[in-house]
Coordinates of C-alpha atoms and ligand atoms in Angstrom, one line a residue:
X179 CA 5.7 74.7 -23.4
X180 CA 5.5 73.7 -19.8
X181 CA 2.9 75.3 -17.3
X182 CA 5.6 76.7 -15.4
X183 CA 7.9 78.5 -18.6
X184 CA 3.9 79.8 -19.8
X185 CA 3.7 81.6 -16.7
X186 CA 7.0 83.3 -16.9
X187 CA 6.8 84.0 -20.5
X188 CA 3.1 85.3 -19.7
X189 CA 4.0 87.8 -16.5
X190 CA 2.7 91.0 -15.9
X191 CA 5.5 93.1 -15.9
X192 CA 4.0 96.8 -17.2
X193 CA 0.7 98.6 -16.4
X194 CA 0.0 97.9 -19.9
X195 CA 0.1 93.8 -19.1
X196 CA -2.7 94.9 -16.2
X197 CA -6.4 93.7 -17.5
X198 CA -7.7 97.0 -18.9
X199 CA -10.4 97.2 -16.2
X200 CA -8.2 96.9 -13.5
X201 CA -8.4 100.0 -11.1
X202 CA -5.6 101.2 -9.0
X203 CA -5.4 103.2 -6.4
X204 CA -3.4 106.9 -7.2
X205 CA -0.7 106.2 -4.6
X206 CA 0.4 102.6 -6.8
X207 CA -0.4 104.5 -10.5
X208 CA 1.8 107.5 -9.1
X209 CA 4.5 104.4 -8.7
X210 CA 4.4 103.6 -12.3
X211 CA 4.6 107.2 -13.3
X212 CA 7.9 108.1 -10.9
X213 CA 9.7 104.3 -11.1
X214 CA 12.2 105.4 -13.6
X215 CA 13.3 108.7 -11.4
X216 CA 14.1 106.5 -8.8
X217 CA 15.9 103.6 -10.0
X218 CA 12.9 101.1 -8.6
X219 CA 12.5 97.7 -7.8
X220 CA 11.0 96.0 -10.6
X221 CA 7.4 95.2 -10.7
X222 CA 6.8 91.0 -11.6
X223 CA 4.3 89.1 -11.1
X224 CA 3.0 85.7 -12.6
X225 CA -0.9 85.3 -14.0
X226 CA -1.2 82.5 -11.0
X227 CA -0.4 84.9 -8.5
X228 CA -2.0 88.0 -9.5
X229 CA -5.2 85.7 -10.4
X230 CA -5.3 85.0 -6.1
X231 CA -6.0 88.8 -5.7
X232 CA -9.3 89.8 -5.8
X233 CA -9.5 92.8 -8.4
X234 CA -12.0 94.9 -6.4
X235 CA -10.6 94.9 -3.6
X236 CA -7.2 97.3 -2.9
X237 CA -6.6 96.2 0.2
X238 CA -6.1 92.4 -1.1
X239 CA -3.7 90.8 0.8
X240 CA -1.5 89.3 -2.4
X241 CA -2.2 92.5 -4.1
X242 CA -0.1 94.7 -1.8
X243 CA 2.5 92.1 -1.7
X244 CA 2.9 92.2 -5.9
X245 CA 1.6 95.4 -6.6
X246 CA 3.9 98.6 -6.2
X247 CA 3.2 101.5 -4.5
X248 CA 4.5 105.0 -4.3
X249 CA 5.7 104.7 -0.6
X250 CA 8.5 102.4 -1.8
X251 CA 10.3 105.8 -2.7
X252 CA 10.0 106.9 1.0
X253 CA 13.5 105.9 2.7
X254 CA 14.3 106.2 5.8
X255 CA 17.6 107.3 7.1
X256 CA 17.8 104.0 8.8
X257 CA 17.0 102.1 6.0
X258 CA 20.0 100.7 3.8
X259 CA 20.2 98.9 0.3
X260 CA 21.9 96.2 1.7
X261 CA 20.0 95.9 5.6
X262 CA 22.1 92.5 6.8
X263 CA 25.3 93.9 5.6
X264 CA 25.3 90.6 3.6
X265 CA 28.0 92.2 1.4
X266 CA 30.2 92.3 4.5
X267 CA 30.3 88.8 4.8
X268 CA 30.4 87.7 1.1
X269 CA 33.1 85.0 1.2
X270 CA 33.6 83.9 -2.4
X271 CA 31.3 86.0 -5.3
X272 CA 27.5 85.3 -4.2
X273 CA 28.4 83.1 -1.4
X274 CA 27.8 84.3 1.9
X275 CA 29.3 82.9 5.2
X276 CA 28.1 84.9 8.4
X277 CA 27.2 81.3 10.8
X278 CA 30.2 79.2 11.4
X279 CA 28.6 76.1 10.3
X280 CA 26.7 77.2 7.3
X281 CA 27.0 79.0 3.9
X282 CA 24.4 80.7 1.6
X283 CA 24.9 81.1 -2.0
X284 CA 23.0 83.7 -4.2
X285 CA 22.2 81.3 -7.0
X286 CA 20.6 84.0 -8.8
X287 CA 19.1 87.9 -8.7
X288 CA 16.1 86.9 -10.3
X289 CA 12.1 85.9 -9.2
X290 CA 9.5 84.7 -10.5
X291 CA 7.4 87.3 -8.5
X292 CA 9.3 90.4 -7.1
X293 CA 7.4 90.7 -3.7
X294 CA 7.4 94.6 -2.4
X295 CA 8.4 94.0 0.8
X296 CA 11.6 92.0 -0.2
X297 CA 15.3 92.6 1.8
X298 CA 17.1 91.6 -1.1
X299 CA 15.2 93.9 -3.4
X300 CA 18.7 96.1 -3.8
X301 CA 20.8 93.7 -4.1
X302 CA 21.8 92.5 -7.6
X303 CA 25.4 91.8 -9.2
X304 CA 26.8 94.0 -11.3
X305 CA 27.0 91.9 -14.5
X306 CA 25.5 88.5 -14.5
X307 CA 21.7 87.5 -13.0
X308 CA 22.5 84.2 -12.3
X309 CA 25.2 82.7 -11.1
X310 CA 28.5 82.1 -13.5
X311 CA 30.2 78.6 -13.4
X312 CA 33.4 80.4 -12.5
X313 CA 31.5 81.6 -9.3
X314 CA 29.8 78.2 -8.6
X315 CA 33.9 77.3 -8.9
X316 CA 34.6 79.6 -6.4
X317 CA 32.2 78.5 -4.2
X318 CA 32.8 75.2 -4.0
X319 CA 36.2 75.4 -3.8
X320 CA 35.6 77.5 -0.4
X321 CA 33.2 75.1 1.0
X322 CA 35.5 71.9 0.2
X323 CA 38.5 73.7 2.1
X324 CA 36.4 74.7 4.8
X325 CA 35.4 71.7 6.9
X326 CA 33.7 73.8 9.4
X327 CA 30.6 74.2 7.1
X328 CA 27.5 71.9 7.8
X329 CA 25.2 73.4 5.0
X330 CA 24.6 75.1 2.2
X331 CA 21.7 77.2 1.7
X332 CA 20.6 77.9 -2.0
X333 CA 19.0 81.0 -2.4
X334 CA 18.5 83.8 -4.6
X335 CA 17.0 85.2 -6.0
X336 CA 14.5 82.8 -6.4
X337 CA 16.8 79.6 -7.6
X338 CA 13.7 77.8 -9.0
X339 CA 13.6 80.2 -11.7
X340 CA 16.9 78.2 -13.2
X341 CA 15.8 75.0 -15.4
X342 CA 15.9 71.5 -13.8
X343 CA 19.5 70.9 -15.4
X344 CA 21.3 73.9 -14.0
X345 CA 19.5 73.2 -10.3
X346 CA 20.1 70.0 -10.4
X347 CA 24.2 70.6 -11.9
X348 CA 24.6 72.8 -9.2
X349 CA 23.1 70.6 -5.9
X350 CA 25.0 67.4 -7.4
X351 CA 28.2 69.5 -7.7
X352 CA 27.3 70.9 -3.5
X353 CA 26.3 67.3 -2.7
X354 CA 30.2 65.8 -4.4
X355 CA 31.9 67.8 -1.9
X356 CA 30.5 65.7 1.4
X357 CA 27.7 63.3 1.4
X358 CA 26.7 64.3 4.7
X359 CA 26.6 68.3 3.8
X360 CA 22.8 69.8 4.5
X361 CA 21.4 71.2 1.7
X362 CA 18.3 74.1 1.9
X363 CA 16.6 74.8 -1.0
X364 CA 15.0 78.5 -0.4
X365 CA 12.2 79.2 -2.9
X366 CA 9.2 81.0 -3.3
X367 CA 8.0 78.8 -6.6
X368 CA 4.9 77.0 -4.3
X369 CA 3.2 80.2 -3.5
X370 CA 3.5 82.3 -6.5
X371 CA 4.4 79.7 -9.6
X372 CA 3.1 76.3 -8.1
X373 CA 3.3 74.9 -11.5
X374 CA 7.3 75.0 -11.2
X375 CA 7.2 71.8 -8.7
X376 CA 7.1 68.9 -11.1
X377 CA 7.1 65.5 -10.1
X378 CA 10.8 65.5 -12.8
X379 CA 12.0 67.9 -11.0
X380 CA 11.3 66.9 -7.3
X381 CA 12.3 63.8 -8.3
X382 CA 15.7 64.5 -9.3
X383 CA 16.5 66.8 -6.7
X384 CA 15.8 64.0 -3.8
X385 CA 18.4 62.3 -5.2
X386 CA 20.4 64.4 -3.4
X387 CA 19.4 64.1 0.4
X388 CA 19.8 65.0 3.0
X389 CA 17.9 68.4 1.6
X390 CA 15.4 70.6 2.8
X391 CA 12.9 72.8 1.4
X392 CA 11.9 76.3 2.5
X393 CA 9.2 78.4 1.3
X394 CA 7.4 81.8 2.1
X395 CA 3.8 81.9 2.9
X396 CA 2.4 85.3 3.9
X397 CA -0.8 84.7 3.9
X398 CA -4.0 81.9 4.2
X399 CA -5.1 82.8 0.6
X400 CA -1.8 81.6 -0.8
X401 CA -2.7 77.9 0.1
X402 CA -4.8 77.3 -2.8
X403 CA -5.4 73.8 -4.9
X404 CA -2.3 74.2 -6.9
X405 CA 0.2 75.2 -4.0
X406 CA -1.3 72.8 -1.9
X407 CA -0.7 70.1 -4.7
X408 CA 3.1 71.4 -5.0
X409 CA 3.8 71.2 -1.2
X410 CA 2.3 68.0 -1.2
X411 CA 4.5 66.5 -4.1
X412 CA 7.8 67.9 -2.1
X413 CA 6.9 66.4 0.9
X414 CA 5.5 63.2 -0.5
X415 CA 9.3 62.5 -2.0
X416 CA 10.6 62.7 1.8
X417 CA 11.8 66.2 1.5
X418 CA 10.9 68.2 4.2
X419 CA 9.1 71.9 4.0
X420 CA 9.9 74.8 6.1
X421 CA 8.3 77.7 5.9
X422 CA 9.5 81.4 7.2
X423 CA 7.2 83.9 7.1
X424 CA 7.3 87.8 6.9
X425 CA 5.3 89.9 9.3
X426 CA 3.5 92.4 6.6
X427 CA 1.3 95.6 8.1
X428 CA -1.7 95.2 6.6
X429 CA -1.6 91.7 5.5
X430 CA -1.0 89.6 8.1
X431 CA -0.7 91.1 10.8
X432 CA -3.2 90.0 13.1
X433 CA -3.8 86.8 15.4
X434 CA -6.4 85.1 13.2
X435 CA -4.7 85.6 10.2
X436 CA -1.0 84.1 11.3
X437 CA -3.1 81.5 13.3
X438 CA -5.2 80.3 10.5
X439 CA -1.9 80.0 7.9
X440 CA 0.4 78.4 10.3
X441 CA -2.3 75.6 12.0
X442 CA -3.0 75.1 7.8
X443 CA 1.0 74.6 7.2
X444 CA 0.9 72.3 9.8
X445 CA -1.8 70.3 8.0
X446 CA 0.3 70.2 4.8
X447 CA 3.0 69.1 6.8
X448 CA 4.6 72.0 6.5
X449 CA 7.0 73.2 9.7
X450 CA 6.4 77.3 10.4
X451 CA 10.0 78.3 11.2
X452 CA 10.2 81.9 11.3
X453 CA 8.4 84.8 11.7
X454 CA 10.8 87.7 10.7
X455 CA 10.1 91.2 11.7
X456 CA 11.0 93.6 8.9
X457 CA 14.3 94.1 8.0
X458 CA 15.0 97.8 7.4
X459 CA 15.3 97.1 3.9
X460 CA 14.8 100.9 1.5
X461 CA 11.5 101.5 0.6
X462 CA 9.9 99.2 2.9
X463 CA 8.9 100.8 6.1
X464 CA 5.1 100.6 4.8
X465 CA 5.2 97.0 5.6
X466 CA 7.0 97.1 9.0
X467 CA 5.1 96.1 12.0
X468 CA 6.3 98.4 15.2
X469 CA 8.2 96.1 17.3
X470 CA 5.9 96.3 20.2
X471 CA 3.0 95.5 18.3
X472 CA 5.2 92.3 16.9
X473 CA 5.8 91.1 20.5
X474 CA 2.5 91.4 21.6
X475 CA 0.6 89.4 18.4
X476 CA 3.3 86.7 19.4
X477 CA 2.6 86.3 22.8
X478 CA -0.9 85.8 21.7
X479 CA -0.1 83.1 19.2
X480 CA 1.6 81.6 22.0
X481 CA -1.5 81.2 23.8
X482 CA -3.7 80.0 20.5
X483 CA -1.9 77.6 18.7
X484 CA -0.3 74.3 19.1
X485 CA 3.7 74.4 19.3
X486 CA 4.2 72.5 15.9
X487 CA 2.3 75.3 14.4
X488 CA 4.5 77.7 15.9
X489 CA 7.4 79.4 14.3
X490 CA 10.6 81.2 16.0
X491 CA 9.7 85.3 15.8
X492 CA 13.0 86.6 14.9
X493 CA 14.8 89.6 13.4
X494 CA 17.8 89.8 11.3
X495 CA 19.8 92.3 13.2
X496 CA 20.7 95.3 11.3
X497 CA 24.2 96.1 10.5
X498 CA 25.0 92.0 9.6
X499 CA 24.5 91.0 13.4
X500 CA 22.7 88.0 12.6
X501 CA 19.6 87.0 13.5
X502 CA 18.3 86.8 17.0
X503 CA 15.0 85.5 18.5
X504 CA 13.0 87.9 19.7
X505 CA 11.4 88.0 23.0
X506 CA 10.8 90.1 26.1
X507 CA 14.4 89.0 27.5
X508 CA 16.7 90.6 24.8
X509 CA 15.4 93.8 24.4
X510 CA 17.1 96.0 27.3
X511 CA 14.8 99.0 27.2
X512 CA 14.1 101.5 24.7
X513 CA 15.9 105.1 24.0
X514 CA 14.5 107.9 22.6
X515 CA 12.4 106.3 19.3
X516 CA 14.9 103.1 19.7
X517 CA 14.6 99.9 21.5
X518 CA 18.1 98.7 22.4
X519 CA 18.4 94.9 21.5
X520 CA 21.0 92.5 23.3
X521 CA 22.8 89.7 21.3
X522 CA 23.8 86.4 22.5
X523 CA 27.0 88.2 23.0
X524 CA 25.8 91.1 25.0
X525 CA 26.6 93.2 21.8
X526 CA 24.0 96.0 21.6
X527 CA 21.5 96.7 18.0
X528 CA 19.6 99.8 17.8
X529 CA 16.4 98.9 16.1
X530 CA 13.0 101.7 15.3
X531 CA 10.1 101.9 17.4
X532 CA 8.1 103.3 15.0
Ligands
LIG192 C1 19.3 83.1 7.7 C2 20.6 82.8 7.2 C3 21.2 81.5 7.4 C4 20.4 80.4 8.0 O1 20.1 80.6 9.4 P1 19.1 79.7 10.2 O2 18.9 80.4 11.4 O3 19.8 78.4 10.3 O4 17.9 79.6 9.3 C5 22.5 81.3 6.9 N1 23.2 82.3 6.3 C6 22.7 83.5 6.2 C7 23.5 84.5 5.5 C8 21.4 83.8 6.6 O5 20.9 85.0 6.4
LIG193 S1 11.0 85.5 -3.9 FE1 12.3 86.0 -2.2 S2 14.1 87.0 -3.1 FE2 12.5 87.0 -4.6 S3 11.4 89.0 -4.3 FE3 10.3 87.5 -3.1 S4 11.2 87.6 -1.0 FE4 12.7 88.6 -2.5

């Protein structure tokens, strides 16, 4: 068995796969008690990851971003299963096309690591988890009769959860349609199941260049030997790593923190991108920094770090309007417990204070 199907067959995926000893706190065992009455996300997590949490501690930053919690049944009436209105914009089944120039495809529902604050954590179709060679038909077909697109984003899901030959079968059938199509592969798999970046497979897929690689790194902590060692084999091929990451209350949401994980990309040679303010995504307002707070820790990054370390701070506007970068000049003012937020169209999003 490989390192990387060990650590999927060996998940923790029930309070009974938790190390006997391991205390939790009542608000995440009340979670495990209610998740059936509420139709929950599921709880996942790999030995790798959970192993970079520190056991004693229960405000470890990878903890709260594995381990559930009982305020994931607190919704909001603002909060929506599906925040980006991705559905709206579903071109072809699991293919998304809301940019002009590029696609994303939902190559499957499933991660190795279900991560609490997720946006997609709703969104799964209604009979297959991965994608269906019929739909990877239909998808193709779209994007070869639609010269406008530029790229392809793979996504999920987390797509590195397929096996090398349907990943591969899929990016050679994207990369037949034009040689010069961009390709992103979006995937978790070198923070929370490093072991799934083999040379094999890195080796295959830059074959198919031009492709890019993004990955989510929350916090400092996640850089350890192993994730290092899998950035470093991506990168080493001549595929080039993004990184977005997600602004989390409580994890990494302060100036030494963000500084310390995006100057220690940079040193992998990893490119910070994004830094998305919470979507309103159910269940997840626990992990939403207030917007003002947001603008405030960016303006100080500004100041601290160098401007290759530096991502975009963005949000993905609710009601599908897209994402938008957010600074001082787009928001117009605020309305009762709203801040009003201007698009590059001079369309108007409503977005929480709180
Ligand atoms: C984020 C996203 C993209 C890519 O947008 P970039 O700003 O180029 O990273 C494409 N399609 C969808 C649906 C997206 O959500
Ligand atoms: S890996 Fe990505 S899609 Fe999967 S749960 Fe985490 S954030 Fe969501």
């Amino acid at each position: 068995m490989s390192n990387w199907s060990f650590q999927l067959s060996k998940s923790i995926r029930n309070l009974k796969d938790l190390p006997k000893n391991y205390l939790l706190k009542k608000s995440e065992l009340d979670f495990f008690k209610d998740k059936n009455k509420y139709n929950s996300f599921p709880f996942c997590v790999t030995p790798y990851y959970f192993s970079l949490a520190d056991p004693s501690d229960s405000n470890d930053p990878i903890r709260k971003q594995f381990l559930p919690d009982k305020r994931e049944f607190i919704i909001k009436n603002y909060e929506a299963a599906d925040p980006l209105s991705e559905k709206k914009h579903e071109a072809s089944p699991r293919l998304i096309h809301q940019y002009k120039n590029r696609v994303l495809l939902r190559v499957t529902d499933i991660c190795a690591v279900y991560c609490r604050h997720c946006y997609r954590r709703y969104m799964h179709s209604d009979k297959n988890h991965s994608i269906t060679e019929a739909e990877a038909d239909m998808a193709v077909r779209y994007i070869k009769n639609n010269s406008n697109i530029a790229e392809v984003l793979l996504s999920g899901g987390d797509p590195l959860v397929l096996g090398d030959k349907k990943i591969i079968n899929l990016v050679r059938r994207i990369r037949s349609i034009r040689k010069d199509l961009l390709i992103r592969l979006c995937s978790r798999a070198p923070v929370v199941i490093p072991q799934r970046i083999t040379f094999s497979l890195i080796g295959k897929l830059k074959e198919y260049k031009p492709l890019w690689f993004v990955t989510q790194f929350n916090h400092p902590t996640e850089i350890s030997r192993l994730s290092a060692k899998a950035v470093s084999i991506i990168v080493n091929s001549g595929i080039p790593v993004l990184n977005q990451t997600v602004l989390l209350k409580g994890i990494n949401d302060n100036i030494s923190t963000l500084s310390g994980l995006f100057s220690r990309l940079t040193r992998l040679q990893v490119k910070p991108y994004y830094l998305f303010q919470g979507d309103l995504a159910m269940g997840t307002s626990h992990f939403r920094v207030p917007l003002e707070a947001g603008l405030a820790l960016y303006r100080e990054l500004c100041r601290t770090i160098s401007t290759v370390a530096l991502p975009v701070y963005s949000l993905d506007l609710p009601d599908g309007g897209g994402k938008i970068q957010l600074s001082e000049s787009f928001i117009k003012g605020k309305e009762g417990g709203w801040f009003l937020i201007k698009d590059l169209d001079g369309k108007l999003f409503r977005y929480p204070a709180e």
